[in-house]
Amino acid sequence: MDGKPATRKGPDFCSLRYGLALIMHFSNFTMITQRVSLSIAIIAMVNSTQQHGLSNASTEGPFADAFNNSSISIKEFDTKATVYQWSPETQGIIFSSINYGIILTLIPSGYLAGIFGAKQMLGAGLLLSSLLTLFTPLAADFGVTLVIVVRTVQGMAQGMAWTGQFTIWAKWAPPLERSKLTTIAGSGSAFGSFIILCVGGLISQVLGWPFIFYIFGSTGCICCLLWFTVIYDDPMQHPCISVREKEHIRSSLPQQPSSPRRAVPIKAMITCLPLWAIFTGFFSHFWLCTIILTYLPTYISTLLHVNIRDSGVLSSLPFIAAASCTILGGQLADFLLSRNHLRLITVRKLFSSLGLLLPSVCAVALPFVASSYVITIILLILIPGTSNLCDSGFIINTLDIAPRYASFLMGISRGFGLIAGIVSSTATGFLISQDLESGWRNVFFLSAAVNMFGLVFYLTLGQTEIQDWAKERTSTTTEDVKLFQT
């Protein structure tokens, strides 16, 4: 797989696989809006005196504080919805609970998707998340404990849905279209963030905060109908696929085992350096992205003395930039492959380099242009945008080196990313609490150093050939650990 593609075939954008990518885009759009709905609604849900003390440490992910700090001021809401007396500490627990749920299911859901099928795992996760979103306003009336439980279970449901996607692409995405298909699907998260940031406050102001949950929960249920109706795990089993498309997918992918019962070669994975190169890339990528997207409103308000809460459109620009760069990067990556301009390994390392190097340059430049509002905003928009070029690099590299275990390994990779986000957020809070100006400078320099470490590690050890332990075997060894047995 490391050599140049032998044949060139243009993509059919009316094909089922691109329809699947759009439905998955809609699914990711729905899940991210459900995940951050509470961050928008919380402004109207709690008393203004309580909300005032909420710090940026109370986050539910890399998007959360952008929403916590960018919505309409509490005094602008005039609805008859219930208001709760939740302290900032309580709000912090509520926000973080969904992350713990995601962590609990990242790895097991990736493996189980290969056992039961990604269609069932992802669809069940999306349906459960949607129903819990609809139930959230009622849960709030019963008490904060039930809200925390609901958010934790919702995180587990979304963890099932996030990682199950790669099992589908292992069977549906031809090598020359993997970047396009996965980035079209993945860009739904950034686009969903953009939409809910723009309209969430308006919904709460006009209809009342419960309707944020009702609207996006109902949207998820509609998406589930599409999902269970249209999506199949294996293109060979889809009743509506054309013979031409079926043959195109079959001929472009290596033969995969038909039996769902598999042993996971844990020891081989642990000693696989190309796999660790991917994990290191995830850690570096999420480190800087989490800092920028979590502390974006704080940085602008404290360093530029601008109240970003009065400009939802400004706050949403990084998300629309991220969505655009994700899709464009995927199109460019597969264009370079289809025209035989670059080898697969070169494309993966090129986009990984751009996705780690360019944001680092922007981050290092930020402290030196703090006096310029326009340049600072441009750099803050460019960081998440250029970071998403990694989606055509190491982010999908597991599909290259181990397609059989893509979802399982994606769960582990995202686990490394979540750990990086937790550590970087904590480190950032500590550094800027010491001294604001020098603290931010140290934050950006440290982030650039982490990115450079991840980049050098991936450039040195990254590969695209299918690893020996990921190939179909006729027998298992004692080194294999059976994680699931029927």
Coordinates of N, CA and C in Angstrom, one line a residue, residues 106-107 163 166 264-287 352 356 390 393-399 401-402 405-421 450-451 453-455 457-459 461-463 467 469:
L106 N -14.8 4.2 25.0 CA -14.0 4.4 23.8 C -13.4 3.1 23.3
I107 N -12.7 2.4 24.1 CA -12.0 1.2 23.7 C -12.9 0.0 23.5
T163 N -16.5 5.8 17.9 CA -15.5 4.9 17.4 C -16.0 3.8 16.4
F166 N -15.3 3.8 12.2 CA -14.1 3.4 11.4 C -14.3 1.9 10.9
V264 N -7.8 -10.2 19.5 CA -7.0 -8.9 19.4 C -5.6 -9.2 19.8
P265 N -4.6 -9.0 18.9 CA -3.2 -9.2 19.2 C -2.6 -8.1 20.0
I266 N -2.9 -8.1 21.3 CA -2.5 -7.0 22.2 C -1.0 -6.8 22.2
K267 N -0.3 -7.9 22.4 CA 1.2 -7.8 22.6 C 1.8 -7.2 21.3
A268 N 1.3 -7.7 20.2 CA 1.8 -7.1 18.9 C 1.5 -5.6 18.7
M269 N 0.3 -5.2 19.2 CA 0.0 -3.8 19.1 C 0.9 -3.0 20.0
I270 N 1.1 -3.5 21.2 CA 2.0 -2.7 22.2 C 3.4 -2.5 21.7
T271 N 3.9 -3.5 20.9 CA 5.3 -3.4 20.4 C 5.3 -2.8 19.0
C272 N 4.2 -2.3 18.5 CA 4.2 -1.8 17.1 C 4.5 -0.3 17.1
L273 N 5.7 0.1 16.7 CA 6.1 1.5 16.7 C 5.3 2.4 15.8
P274 N 4.9 1.9 14.6 CA 4.0 2.8 13.7 C 2.7 3.1 14.4
L275 N 2.2 2.2 15.2 CA 1.0 2.4 16.0 C 1.2 3.5 17.1
W276 N 2.3 3.4 17.7 CA 2.7 4.4 18.7 C 2.9 5.8 18.1
A277 N 3.3 5.8 16.8 CA 3.5 7.1 16.1 C 2.1 7.7 16.0
I278 N 1.1 6.9 15.7 CA -0.3 7.4 15.5 C -0.8 8.0 16.9
F279 N -0.6 7.2 18.0 CA -1.0 7.6 19.3 C -0.4 8.9 19.7
T280 N 0.9 9.1 19.4 CA 1.7 10.3 19.7 C 1.1 11.5 18.9
G281 N 0.8 11.2 17.7 CA 0.2 12.3 16.9 C -1.2 12.7 17.4
F282 N -2.0 11.8 17.9 CA -3.3 12.2 18.5 C -3.0 13.0 19.7
F283 N -2.1 12.6 20.6 CA -1.8 13.3 21.8 C -1.4 14.7 21.5
S284 N -0.5 14.9 20.6 CA -0.1 16.3 20.2 C -1.2 17.1 19.6
H285 N -1.9 16.5 18.7 CA -3.0 17.2 18.0 C -4.1 17.7 19.0
F286 N -4.5 16.9 19.9 CA -5.5 17.3 20.9 C -5.0 18.2 21.9
W287 N -3.7 18.2 22.2 CA -3.2 19.1 23.2 C -3.4 20.6 22.9
S352 N 0.0 15.4 8.0 CA 0.3 15.4 9.4 C 1.3 16.5 9.7
L356 N 0.3 19.8 12.1 CA 1.0 20.0 13.4 C 1.9 21.2 13.4
C390 N -4.8 17.3 9.8 CA -4.3 16.0 10.3 C -5.4 14.9 10.1
G393 N -4.1 12.8 7.6 CA -2.8 12.3 8.0 C -2.9 11.1 8.9
F394 N -2.3 11.3 10.1 CA -2.3 10.2 11.1 C -3.7 9.8 11.6
I395 N -4.7 10.7 11.5 CA -6.0 10.5 12.1 C -6.6 9.2 11.5
I396 N -6.4 9.1 10.2 CA -7.0 7.9 9.5 C -6.0 6.8 9.2
N397 N -4.8 7.0 9.7 CA -3.7 6.0 9.4 C -4.0 4.6 9.9
T398 N -4.9 4.5 10.9 CA -5.2 3.1 11.4 C -5.9 2.3 10.3
L399 N -6.6 3.0 9.4 CA -7.3 2.3 8.3 C -6.3 1.8 7.3
I401 N -2.9 0.8 8.2 CA -2.0 -0.2 8.8 C -2.7 -1.4 9.5
A402 N -4.0 -1.2 9.8 CA -4.8 -2.2 10.5 C -6.3 -2.1 10.3
Y405 N -8.8 -3.8 12.7 CA -9.0 -3.3 14.1 C -9.1 -1.8 14.1
A406 N -9.6 -1.2 13.0 CA -9.6 0.3 12.9 C -10.4 0.9 14.0
S407 N -11.6 0.4 14.3 CA -12.4 1.1 15.4 C -11.8 0.9 16.8
F408 N -11.3 -0.3 17.0 CA -10.6 -0.6 18.3 C -9.5 0.4 18.5
L409 N -8.6 0.5 17.5 CA -7.5 1.4 17.6 C -7.9 2.8 17.6
M410 N -9.0 3.2 17.0 CA -9.4 4.6 17.0 C -9.9 4.9 18.4
G411 N -10.5 4.0 19.1 CA -10.9 4.2 20.5 C -9.7 4.5 21.4
I412 N -8.6 3.7 21.2 CA -7.4 3.9 22.0 C -6.8 5.3 21.6
S413 N -6.8 5.6 20.3 CA -6.2 6.9 19.9 C -6.9 8.1 20.4
R414 N -8.3 8.0 20.4 CA -9.0 9.1 21.0 C -8.8 9.2 22.5
G415 N -8.6 8.0 23.1 CA -8.2 8.0 24.6 C -7.0 8.8 24.8
F416 N -6.0 8.7 24.0 CA -4.8 9.5 24.1 C -5.1 10.9 23.9
G417 N -6.0 11.2 23.0 CA -6.4 12.6 22.8 C -7.1 13.2 24.0
L418 N -8.0 12.5 24.6 CA -8.7 13.0 25.7 C -7.7 13.2 26.9
I419 N -6.8 12.3 27.1 CA -5.8 12.5 28.1 C -5.0 13.8 27.9
A420 N -4.6 14.0 26.6 CA -3.9 15.2 26.3 C -4.7 16.5 26.6
G421 N -6.0 16.4 26.3 CA -6.9 17.5 26.6 C -7.0 17.8 28.1
V450 N 5.2 20.3 22.2 CA 4.5 19.0 22.1 C 4.1 18.6 20.7
N451 N 3.7 19.6 19.9 CA 3.4 19.3 18.5 C 4.6 18.9 17.7
F453 N 7.3 17.4 18.9 CA 7.7 16.1 19.4 C 6.8 15.1 18.6
G454 N 5.5 15.3 18.6 CA 4.6 14.4 17.9 C 4.9 14.3 16.5
L455 N 5.2 15.4 15.8 CA 5.5 15.4 14.4 C 6.8 14.6 14.1
F457 N 8.2 12.3 15.9 CA 8.0 10.9 16.2 C 7.2 10.2 15.0
Y458 N 6.2 10.9 14.5 CA 5.4 10.3 13.4 C 6.2 10.2 12.1
L459 N 6.9 11.3 11.8 CA 7.7 11.3 10.6 C 8.7 10.2 10.6
L461 N 8.6 7.2 12.5 CA 8.1 5.9 12.6 C 6.8 5.5 11.9
G462 N 6.2 6.6 11.4 CA 4.9 6.3 10.7 C 5.0 5.5 9.5
Q463 N 4.0 4.6 9.3 CA 4.0 3.7 8.1 C 2.6 3.6 7.5
Q467 N 0.2 -4.0 8.8 CA 1.1 -4.7 9.7 C 0.8 -6.2 9.7
W469 N 0.5 -8.3 12.1 CA -0.4 -8.8 13.1 C -1.9 -8.4 12.7

